[in-house]
Short mmCIF file of C-alpha atoms and ligand atoms in Angstrom, two decimals:
data_model
loop_
_atom_site.label_atom_id
_atom_site.label_comp_id
_atom_site.label_asym_id
_atom_site.label_seq_id
_atom_site.Cartn_x
_atom_site.Cartn_y
_atom_site.Cartn_z
CA MET E 1 -7.84 -27.23 14.65
CA THR E 2 -6.99 -29.15 11.50
CA LYS E 3 -6.68 -27.42 8.14
CA GLN E 4 -10.12 -28.70 7.13
CA GLU E 5 -11.68 -27.52 10.41
CA ILE E 6 -10.20 -24.06 9.95
CA LEU E 7 -11.46 -23.76 6.38
CA LEU E 8 -14.90 -25.06 7.34
CA ALA E 9 -15.20 -22.66 10.28
CA ASN E 10 -14.21 -19.79 7.95
CA GLN E 11 -16.87 -20.83 5.46
CA GLN E 12 -19.59 -21.21 8.07
CA HIS E 13 -18.82 -18.34 10.41
CA LEU E 14 -17.10 -15.53 8.53
CA PHE E 15 -18.86 -13.04 6.27
CA PRO E 16 -18.45 -14.34 2.72
CA SER E 17 -16.87 -10.97 1.85
CA VAL E 18 -13.77 -12.26 3.68
CA PHE E 19 -12.00 -13.85 0.73
CA HIS E 20 -8.70 -15.72 0.49
CA TYR E 21 -6.10 -16.02 -2.24
CA TYR E 22 -5.74 -19.33 -4.19
CA LYS E 23 -8.18 -22.05 -5.25
CA GLU E 24 -7.49 -23.78 -1.95
CA PRO E 25 -6.80 -21.15 0.73
CA LEU E 26 -3.33 -21.18 2.27
CA VAL E 27 -3.59 -21.73 6.03
CA VAL E 28 -0.66 -19.95 7.63
CA ALA E 29 0.60 -21.27 10.94
CA ARG E 30 3.69 -19.20 11.73
CA ALA E 31 6.28 -16.87 10.24
CA LYS E 32 9.83 -15.70 10.88
CA ASN E 33 11.82 -12.97 9.09
CA GLN E 34 11.24 -13.36 5.33
CA PHE E 35 9.58 -16.78 5.65
CA VAL E 36 6.01 -17.94 6.27
CA TYR E 37 5.09 -21.54 7.17
CA ASP E 38 1.78 -23.20 6.37
CA ILE E 39 -0.09 -25.57 8.65
CA ASP E 40 1.60 -28.55 6.94
CA GLY E 41 5.05 -27.15 7.71
CA ASN E 42 5.91 -25.93 4.19
CA GLN E 43 8.15 -22.86 4.01
CA TYR E 44 7.35 -19.92 1.69
CA LEU E 45 9.49 -16.91 0.77
CA ASP E 46 7.23 -13.98 1.63
CA PHE E 47 7.49 -11.11 -0.87
CA PHE E 48 4.11 -9.58 0.01
CA GLY E 49 4.21 -9.25 3.82
CA GLY E 50 0.52 -9.78 4.61
CA ILE E 51 -0.48 -6.91 2.38
CA VAL E 52 2.56 -4.59 2.28
CA THR E 53 2.67 -4.67 6.08
CA ILE E 54 5.75 -6.59 7.22
CA SER E 55 8.38 -3.83 7.15
CA VAL E 56 11.17 -5.41 9.14
CA GLY E 57 10.59 -9.16 8.86
CA HIS E 58 8.00 -11.37 10.53
CA CYS E 59 8.18 -11.54 14.33
CA ASN E 60 11.20 -9.22 14.34
CA GLU E 61 13.17 -9.98 17.51
CA ALA E 62 14.26 -6.42 18.30
CA VAL E 63 10.72 -5.09 17.88
CA ASN E 64 9.05 -7.95 19.70
CA ALA E 65 11.38 -7.79 22.71
CA LYS E 66 10.12 -4.23 23.30
CA VAL E 67 6.51 -5.28 22.61
CA LYS E 68 6.73 -8.16 25.10
CA ARG E 69 8.09 -5.86 27.82
CA GLN E 70 5.25 -3.40 27.13
CA VAL E 71 2.57 -6.14 27.23
CA ASP E 72 3.67 -6.94 30.77
CA THR E 73 3.87 -3.28 31.81
CA LEU E 74 0.82 -1.48 30.43
CA GLU E 75 -1.46 -2.89 27.73
CA HIS E 76 -4.30 -0.43 27.58
CA VAL E 77 -5.49 2.93 28.85
CA SER E 78 -7.31 4.54 25.84
CA THR E 79 -6.75 8.07 24.63
CA VAL E 80 -8.29 9.63 27.74
CA PHE E 81 -5.21 8.81 29.83
CA ALA E 82 -1.72 10.07 29.00
CA ASN E 83 0.99 7.45 28.52
CA GLU E 84 4.60 7.41 27.45
CA PRO E 85 4.49 5.10 24.38
CA GLN E 86 1.89 7.26 22.58
CA ALA E 87 3.68 10.50 23.46
CA ALA E 88 7.10 9.12 22.47
CA LEU E 89 5.80 7.85 19.13
CA ALA E 90 4.08 11.17 18.32
CA LYS E 91 7.32 13.00 19.14
CA HIS E 92 9.36 10.63 17.00
CA LEU E 93 6.97 11.02 14.04
CA ALA E 94 7.11 14.82 14.31
CA GLY E 95 10.86 14.57 13.74
CA ILE E 96 10.67 12.59 10.49
CA THR E 97 7.83 14.18 8.48
CA PRO E 98 8.66 16.15 5.31
CA SER E 99 10.49 19.38 6.24
CA GLY E 100 9.63 18.59 9.88
CA LYS E 101 6.38 20.51 9.41
CA LEU E 102 3.76 17.85 10.18
CA THR E 103 4.09 17.73 13.92
CA LYS E 104 0.74 16.58 15.34
CA SER E 105 -0.62 13.03 15.22
CA PHE E 106 -3.95 11.33 15.85
CA PHE E 107 -3.72 7.58 16.36
CA THR E 108 -6.34 5.03 15.33
CA ASN E 109 -6.35 1.34 14.36
CA SER E 110 -6.31 1.22 10.56
CA GLY E 111 -5.66 3.03 7.33
CA THR E 112 -9.39 3.47 6.85
CA GLU E 113 -9.71 5.35 10.12
CA ALA E 114 -6.59 7.40 9.37
CA ASN E 115 -8.21 8.57 6.13
CA GLU E 116 -11.57 9.23 7.82
CA THR E 117 -9.76 11.46 10.30
CA ALA E 118 -7.84 13.23 7.53
CA ILE E 119 -10.97 13.98 5.49
CA LEU E 120 -12.84 15.20 8.57
CA THR E 121 -9.90 17.42 9.50
CA ALA E 122 -9.64 18.85 5.97
CA ARG E 123 -13.35 19.71 6.06
CA CYS E 124 -13.05 21.37 9.50
CA TYR E 125 -9.94 23.32 8.46
CA THR E 126 -11.29 24.67 5.17
CA GLY E 127 -15.01 24.89 5.95
CA SER E 128 -15.55 23.21 2.57
CA HIS E 129 -16.90 19.75 1.95
CA GLU E 130 -15.76 18.46 -1.41
CA ILE E 131 -12.84 16.06 -1.66
CA VAL E 132 -10.96 15.29 -4.86
CA ALA E 133 -9.55 11.78 -5.16
CA LEU E 134 -8.09 9.81 -8.06
CA ARG E 135 -9.45 7.08 -10.28
CA HIS E 136 -7.94 3.63 -9.55
CA SER E 137 -7.30 4.65 -5.93
CA TYR E 138 -8.06 2.73 -2.73
CA HIS E 139 -8.56 4.49 0.61
CA GLY E 140 -10.33 1.95 2.84
CA ARG E 141 -13.57 0.25 3.72
CA SER E 142 -15.74 2.73 5.69
CA SER E 143 -18.46 4.61 3.79
CA THR E 144 -16.32 7.73 3.51
CA ALA E 145 -13.18 5.84 2.53
CA MET E 146 -15.11 3.81 -0.06
CA ALA E 147 -16.54 7.04 -1.47
CA ALA E 148 -12.97 8.31 -1.87
CA THR E 149 -11.92 5.05 -3.52
CA GLY E 150 -11.79 5.12 -7.31
CA ASN E 151 -12.35 1.45 -8.05
CA ALA E 152 -15.83 -0.10 -8.40
CA ALA E 153 -14.79 -3.47 -6.96
CA TRP E 154 -14.03 -1.87 -3.59
CA ARG E 155 -17.08 0.41 -3.38
CA LEU E 156 -19.69 -1.87 -1.79
CA GLY E 157 -23.23 -1.19 -0.72
CA GLY E 158 -24.69 1.06 -3.39
CA ALA E 159 -24.86 4.86 -3.15
CA ALA E 160 -21.73 6.38 -1.63
CA PRO E 161 -21.81 9.56 0.50
CA SER E 162 -21.73 12.73 -1.59
CA GLY E 163 -18.86 15.17 -1.70
CA PHE E 164 -16.29 13.20 -3.68
CA VAL E 165 -15.09 13.63 -7.25
CA HIS E 166 -12.43 11.60 -9.03
CA ALA E 167 -9.77 13.13 -11.21
CA ILE E 168 -7.90 11.14 -13.84
CA ASN E 169 -4.74 9.50 -12.57
CA ALA E 170 -1.36 9.19 -14.22
CA TYR E 171 -1.63 5.61 -15.45
CA CYS E 172 1.02 5.96 -18.14
CA TYR E 173 0.81 2.33 -19.32
CA ARG E 174 -2.91 2.87 -20.02
CA CYS E 175 -3.03 6.65 -20.39
CA PRO E 176 -6.66 7.73 -19.87
CA LEU E 177 -6.08 10.46 -22.47
CA GLY E 178 -4.39 8.15 -24.97
CA LEU E 179 -1.16 10.15 -24.78
CA THR E 180 2.48 9.23 -24.23
CA TYR E 181 4.82 10.58 -21.57
CA PRO E 182 6.72 12.96 -21.76
CA SER E 183 5.33 14.44 -24.97
CA CYS E 184 1.91 14.52 -23.22
CA ASN E 185 3.20 17.39 -21.05
CA VAL E 186 1.48 15.59 -18.13
CA ARG E 187 -1.95 16.66 -19.35
CA CYS E 188 -3.64 14.34 -16.85
CA ALA E 189 -2.32 16.54 -14.03
CA ARG E 190 -3.33 19.76 -15.78
CA ASP E 191 -6.86 18.39 -16.31
CA MET E 192 -7.35 18.81 -12.54
CA GLU E 193 -8.14 22.51 -13.01
CA GLU E 194 -10.99 21.96 -15.44
CA MET E 195 -12.25 19.04 -13.34
CA ILE E 196 -12.48 21.23 -10.21
CA LYS E 197 -14.10 24.07 -12.18
CA THR E 198 -16.72 21.80 -13.70
CA CYS E 199 -17.36 19.04 -11.15
CA THR E 200 -17.14 20.89 -7.80
CA SER E 201 -18.38 24.17 -6.31
CA GLY E 202 -14.89 25.58 -6.88
CA ARG E 203 -14.09 25.62 -3.15
CA ILE E 204 -12.70 22.23 -2.21
CA ALA E 205 -11.69 20.85 1.18
CA GLY E 206 -8.82 18.77 -0.09
CA PHE E 207 -7.19 16.27 -2.35
CA ILE E 208 -6.35 12.74 -1.24
CA ALA E 209 -3.99 10.47 -3.18
CA GLU E 210 -1.57 7.62 -2.78
CA PRO E 211 1.86 8.58 -4.20
CA ILE E 212 1.87 5.12 -5.79
CA GLN E 213 -1.58 3.53 -6.10
CA GLY E 214 -1.28 0.31 -4.12
CA ILE E 215 -4.35 -1.81 -4.76
CA GLY E 216 -4.50 -0.16 -8.19
CA GLY E 217 -1.37 -2.18 -9.05
CA PHE E 218 1.44 0.13 -7.89
CA ILE E 219 0.58 2.73 -10.53
CA THR E 220 3.52 5.13 -10.39
CA PRO E 221 2.97 8.65 -11.76
CA PRO E 222 5.73 10.57 -13.55
CA LYS E 223 7.85 12.87 -11.42
CA GLU E 224 6.02 16.14 -12.26
CA TYR E 225 2.47 14.88 -11.66
CA PHE E 226 1.90 15.64 -7.98
CA GLU E 227 3.62 19.04 -8.01
CA ILE E 228 1.29 20.23 -10.77
CA VAL E 229 -1.74 18.73 -9.05
CA ALA E 230 -0.80 20.19 -5.64
CA GLY E 231 -0.54 23.69 -7.13
CA ILE E 232 -4.03 23.43 -8.63
CA VAL E 233 -5.57 21.91 -5.48
CA ARG E 234 -4.18 24.73 -3.34
CA LYS E 235 -5.36 27.38 -5.84
CA PHE E 236 -8.93 26.18 -5.17
CA GLY E 237 -8.51 26.24 -1.38
CA GLY E 238 -7.89 22.54 -0.80
CA ILE E 239 -5.30 20.92 1.41
CA TYR E 240 -3.11 18.02 0.32
CA ILE E 241 -3.56 14.61 1.98
CA SER E 242 -0.96 11.99 1.13
CA ASP E 243 -2.25 8.46 1.77
CA GLU E 244 0.96 6.66 2.71
CA VAL E 245 -0.65 3.45 3.94
CA GLN E 246 1.46 1.43 1.48
CA THR E 247 4.19 3.92 0.53
CA GLY E 248 5.27 5.06 3.99
CA TRP E 249 8.15 4.10 6.28
CA GLY E 250 10.94 3.93 3.74
CA ARG E 251 9.36 1.46 1.36
CA THR E 252 9.93 3.57 -1.77
CA GLY E 253 13.65 3.85 -0.95
CA GLY E 254 15.79 6.62 0.52
CA LYS E 255 12.91 8.65 2.00
CA TRP E 256 10.39 8.05 4.76
CA PHE E 257 7.36 8.88 2.60
CA GLY E 258 6.43 8.26 -1.02
CA ILE E 259 5.33 11.84 -1.59
CA GLU E 260 8.87 13.02 -0.82
CA GLN E 261 9.98 11.31 -4.05
CA TYR E 262 7.83 13.90 -5.83
CA GLY E 263 9.06 16.99 -3.93
CA VAL E 264 5.59 17.86 -2.64
CA GLU E 265 4.99 18.88 0.97
CA PRO E 266 1.59 17.56 2.07
CA ASP E 267 -0.59 19.11 4.78
CA ILE E 268 -1.65 15.72 6.13
CA ILE E 269 -0.07 12.27 5.89
CA THR E 270 -2.08 9.16 6.70
CA SER E 271 -0.61 5.73 7.28
CA ALA E 272 -1.08 2.31 8.87
CA LYS E 273 0.10 -1.15 7.64
CA GLY E 274 3.93 -1.24 7.88
CA LEU E 275 4.24 1.25 10.73
CA ALA E 276 3.89 -1.38 13.47
CA ASN E 277 5.05 -4.37 11.37
CA GLY E 278 1.68 -6.10 11.65
CA LEU E 279 0.19 -4.78 14.88
CA PRO E 280 -2.97 -2.74 14.20
CA ILE E 281 -2.26 0.98 13.99
CA GLY E 282 -3.43 3.96 11.98
CA VAL E 283 -2.09 7.49 12.13
CA THR E 284 -3.08 10.88 10.75
CA ILE E 285 -0.18 13.34 10.95
CA ALA E 286 -0.91 16.99 10.19
CA LYS E 287 0.57 20.46 10.20
CA PRO E 288 -0.33 21.97 13.61
CA GLU E 289 -2.67 24.63 12.22
CA VAL E 290 -4.58 21.91 10.32
CA ALA E 291 -4.74 19.53 13.32
CA ASP E 292 -5.91 22.40 15.54
CA ALA E 293 -8.96 22.91 13.31
CA LEU E 294 -10.48 19.64 14.55
CA LYS E 295 -12.27 21.40 17.42
CA GLY E 296 -14.10 19.58 20.20
CA SER E 297 -13.26 16.16 21.57
CA THR E 298 -12.97 12.84 19.85
CA ILE E 299 -11.96 9.44 21.17
CA SER E 300 -10.33 6.35 19.73
CA THR E 301 -10.53 3.60 22.35
CA PHE E 302 -7.58 1.66 20.96
CA GLY E 303 -5.85 4.58 19.23
CA GLY E 304 -2.31 5.15 20.50
CA ASN E 305 -2.48 1.86 22.37
CA PRO E 306 0.72 1.49 24.46
CA VAL E 307 1.60 -1.86 22.89
CA THR E 308 1.11 -0.86 19.25
CA ALA E 309 2.72 2.53 19.86
CA THR E 310 5.75 0.74 21.34
CA ALA E 311 5.88 -1.54 18.30
CA ALA E 312 5.67 1.40 15.90
CA LYS E 313 8.49 3.31 17.57
CA ALA E 314 10.59 0.14 17.65
CA VAL E 315 9.98 -0.34 13.90
CA LEU E 316 11.08 3.22 13.13
CA GLU E 317 14.21 2.76 15.25
CA PHE E 318 14.99 -0.56 13.57
CA ILE E 319 14.67 1.07 10.14
CA GLU E 320 16.97 3.90 11.22
CA GLU E 321 19.57 1.75 12.98
CA ASN E 322 19.81 -0.71 10.10
CA HIS E 323 19.72 1.91 7.30
CA LEU E 324 16.77 0.17 5.72
CA MET E 325 15.67 3.13 3.63
CA ILE E 326 19.00 2.82 1.81
CA ASN E 327 18.54 -0.94 1.56
CA ALA E 328 15.08 -0.39 0.08
CA ALA E 329 16.61 1.85 -2.61
CA GLU E 330 19.58 -0.43 -3.39
CA THR E 331 17.96 -3.84 -3.09
CA GLY E 332 14.86 -2.37 -4.72
CA ALA E 333 16.96 -1.36 -7.76
CA TYR E 334 18.43 -4.88 -7.86
CA LEU E 335 14.92 -6.38 -7.71
CA ARG E 336 13.71 -4.01 -10.41
CA ALA E 337 16.54 -5.07 -12.73
CA LYS E 338 15.46 -8.71 -12.31
CA LEU E 339 11.85 -7.81 -13.13
CA ASP E 340 12.93 -5.86 -16.19
CA GLU E 341 14.88 -8.93 -17.36
CA MET E 342 11.70 -10.99 -17.02
CA LYS E 343 9.76 -8.42 -19.01
CA ALA E 344 12.30 -8.86 -21.82
CA LYS E 345 11.78 -12.65 -21.70
CA PHE E 346 8.05 -13.13 -21.19
CA PRO E 347 5.54 -11.43 -23.52
CA ILE E 348 2.72 -11.66 -20.95
CA VAL E 349 4.59 -9.09 -18.85
CA GLY E 350 3.20 -5.81 -20.18
CA ASP E 351 4.60 -3.36 -17.66
CA VAL E 352 6.98 -3.27 -14.70
CA ARG E 353 6.69 -0.31 -12.33
CA GLY E 354 7.17 0.92 -8.79
CA MET E 355 9.85 2.36 -6.54
CA GLY E 356 12.21 0.82 -4.03
CA LEU E 357 10.79 -2.37 -2.56
CA LEU E 358 7.31 -1.68 -3.94
CA GLN E 359 7.29 -3.19 -7.43
CA ALA E 360 4.57 -4.59 -9.66
CA ILE E 361 4.23 -6.36 -12.95
CA GLU E 362 1.11 -5.98 -15.05
CA LEU E 363 0.13 -9.06 -17.07
CA VAL E 364 -1.51 -8.82 -20.48
CA GLU E 365 -2.81 -11.21 -23.13
CA ASP E 366 -0.34 -9.66 -25.55
CA ARG E 367 1.72 -6.51 -25.71
CA GLU E 368 -0.02 -5.05 -28.76
CA SER E 369 -3.60 -5.10 -27.48
CA LYS E 370 -2.54 -4.72 -23.81
CA THR E 371 -5.70 -6.66 -22.93
CA PRO E 372 -5.51 -7.23 -19.16
CA SER E 373 -4.97 -10.88 -18.26
CA PRO E 374 -6.58 -11.75 -14.92
CA ALA E 375 -6.41 -15.41 -16.05
CA ALA E 376 -2.61 -15.31 -16.30
CA THR E 377 -2.47 -13.45 -12.99
CA ASN E 378 -4.53 -16.10 -11.20
CA ALA E 379 -2.41 -18.81 -12.81
CA MET E 380 0.70 -16.97 -11.58
CA LEU E 381 -0.62 -16.90 -8.04
CA GLU E 382 -1.15 -20.67 -8.12
CA ALA E 383 2.26 -21.27 -9.74
CA THR E 384 4.13 -19.06 -7.28
CA ARG E 385 2.41 -20.85 -4.42
CA GLU E 386 3.65 -24.15 -5.82
CA ASN E 387 7.13 -22.64 -6.06
CA ARG E 388 6.76 -21.63 -2.39
CA LEU E 389 6.68 -17.90 -3.04
CA LEU E 390 4.08 -15.43 -1.73
CA ILE E 391 3.25 -12.36 -3.79
CA GLY E 392 0.12 -10.23 -4.05
CA LYS E 393 -2.46 -9.40 -6.64
CA GLY E 394 -4.00 -6.06 -7.60
CA GLY E 395 -5.04 -3.73 -10.37
CA THR E 396 -8.47 -2.58 -11.44
CA TRP E 397 -8.70 -5.60 -13.76
CA GLY E 398 -7.05 -8.01 -11.29
CA ASN E 399 -4.07 -8.39 -13.60
CA CYS E 400 -1.14 -7.07 -11.55
CA LEU E 401 1.30 -8.95 -9.36
CA ARG E 402 2.42 -6.94 -6.35
CA ILE E 403 5.82 -7.42 -4.77
CA SER E 404 6.64 -5.86 -1.40
CA PRO E 405 9.17 -7.86 0.65
CA PRO E 406 10.42 -6.77 4.08
CA LEU E 407 12.80 -3.78 3.91
CA ASN E 408 15.60 -5.85 5.45
CA ILE E 409 15.90 -8.48 2.72
CA SER E 410 19.22 -9.03 0.99
CA LYS E 411 20.21 -9.39 -2.66
CA SER E 412 20.45 -13.16 -2.18
CA ASP E 413 16.77 -13.18 -1.14
CA VAL E 414 16.04 -11.34 -4.38
CA ASP E 415 18.02 -13.97 -6.33
CA ASP E 416 15.95 -16.67 -4.65
CA PHE E 417 12.75 -14.74 -5.41
CA ALA E 418 13.75 -14.27 -9.06
CA LEU E 419 14.33 -18.02 -9.55
CA ARG E 420 10.91 -18.83 -8.13
CA LEU E 421 9.14 -16.07 -10.06
CA GLU E 422 10.82 -17.00 -13.33
CA ALA E 423 9.96 -20.69 -12.89
CA SER E 424 6.34 -19.64 -12.31
CA LEU E 425 6.26 -17.39 -15.38
CA GLN E 426 7.77 -20.23 -17.43
CA ARG E 427 5.09 -22.64 -16.19
CA VAL E 428 2.25 -20.23 -16.97
CA MET E 429 3.65 -19.43 -20.43
CA GLU E 430 4.00 -23.15 -21.22
CA SER E 431 0.48 -24.00 -20.13
CA ARG E 432 -0.92 -21.06 -22.14
CA MET E 433 0.98 -22.28 -25.20
CA ALA E 434 -0.25 -25.85 -24.64
CA GLY E 435 -3.82 -24.53 -24.26
CA ALA E 436 -3.52 -22.49 -27.48
CA ALA E 437 -2.12 -25.52 -29.37
CA ALA E 438 -5.01 -27.71 -28.18
CA ARG E 439 -7.65 -25.23 -29.42
C1 PLP Z 1 -3.56 3.14 0.24
C2 PLP Z 1 -4.47 2.55 1.26
N1 PLP Z 1 -5.20 3.37 2.03
C3 PLP Z 1 -6.02 2.88 2.98
C4 PLP Z 1 -6.13 1.53 3.20
C5 PLP Z 1 -7.03 1.00 4.27
O1 PLP Z 1 -6.27 0.51 5.31
P1 PLP Z 1 -6.91 -0.57 6.34
O2 PLP Z 1 -7.14 -1.82 5.59
O3 PLP Z 1 -5.87 -0.65 7.41
O4 PLP Z 1 -8.17 0.05 6.84
C6 PLP Z 1 -5.38 0.64 2.43
C7 PLP Z 1 -5.48 -0.82 2.63
O5 PLP Z 1 -5.07 -1.63 1.85
C8 PLP Z 1 -4.53 1.17 1.43
O6 PLP Z 1 -3.80 0.35 0.66
#
């Protein structure tokens, strides 16, 4: 198909809720390592990885060699037949969860399903129904996952299922309480107690949160936040679900899971995205006593699929063998320093935040008012495209740029990225100045 035929077929035959970045959608034809190629043969440096999904480079040879062998050996059996790839992956995961205590997995096909399973399991385990989530969160696109999501733009279809309340998050750049860290004494976390006492029955099933809020614009809470919150959640009978769809698999640097950066031991971890480097997988990993509470039988036709399970285990091995969690910490720090330099140079950069190779910049009209600038963000997307760089967008106001390159990039890739990002910021600043002068 030609580019025009592809775009026309999309327009005519996909739900209009399937949206694409850019004024003219980018039609991607192929990708290799840190590069993506469009249908016209142009090469782009990919610092977004689909959406935070390419962990070890596009079409990674070591991973794909194992995938290809598996495709020709056993492609499908479903969860009602035992098979080695699913068992081997579950065993591997049990060995890398925080304190080695989350040892049972349930495999599905997406982050949404992983969270559905986690919420169901929390309800079965506690006998309670109410779930506490955070404002500015994103947990998926099913009714339950949208009800857990704390962002109006991603809650489609009107009334959401009951049983969810949303606590205030630790959005330090825009503190919901108008306070400043650390003199605030992390009051947002302490507010959880009053919220549970006033907005729930007082017996909750659980708390679900992303350690760093992905679609929210990589909102990164201060180090004490989750420990305080976890203590309160457990006091009211709830279990702790860490949604690691974006923060898992070493992305935050030095640790497998984002929540480990906060010293909290969750009862359930959910993940998807980067686990199989682009093949569809979701996983809910729980402490055995929690997993055992999901009584009766349940099926996921494609869950634990031999091919995706093989890919996932190969990704974990690649991360281990190539010390990519360390690379995420070190190259992530190098990337962060570059972003901080750009903040010093460009007044539309209001905030830089994140951990490891999960970094965001929040764009504002000016630093005094902190008015979110979705216009500058959209202009940045177009400018980075022209500079052959792929990055993502996010934030409740659509004013954050999200940066999440593969974990195996080098510092020279970051140098290349920084040149392209800076040229784009320069272009956007100049056109804003020209626009202001013309008014
Ligand atoms: C934190 C988080 N949880 C859940 C999901 C849903 O995952 P999926 O799109 O695979 O259903 C996403 C997707 O972006 C996510 O970022």
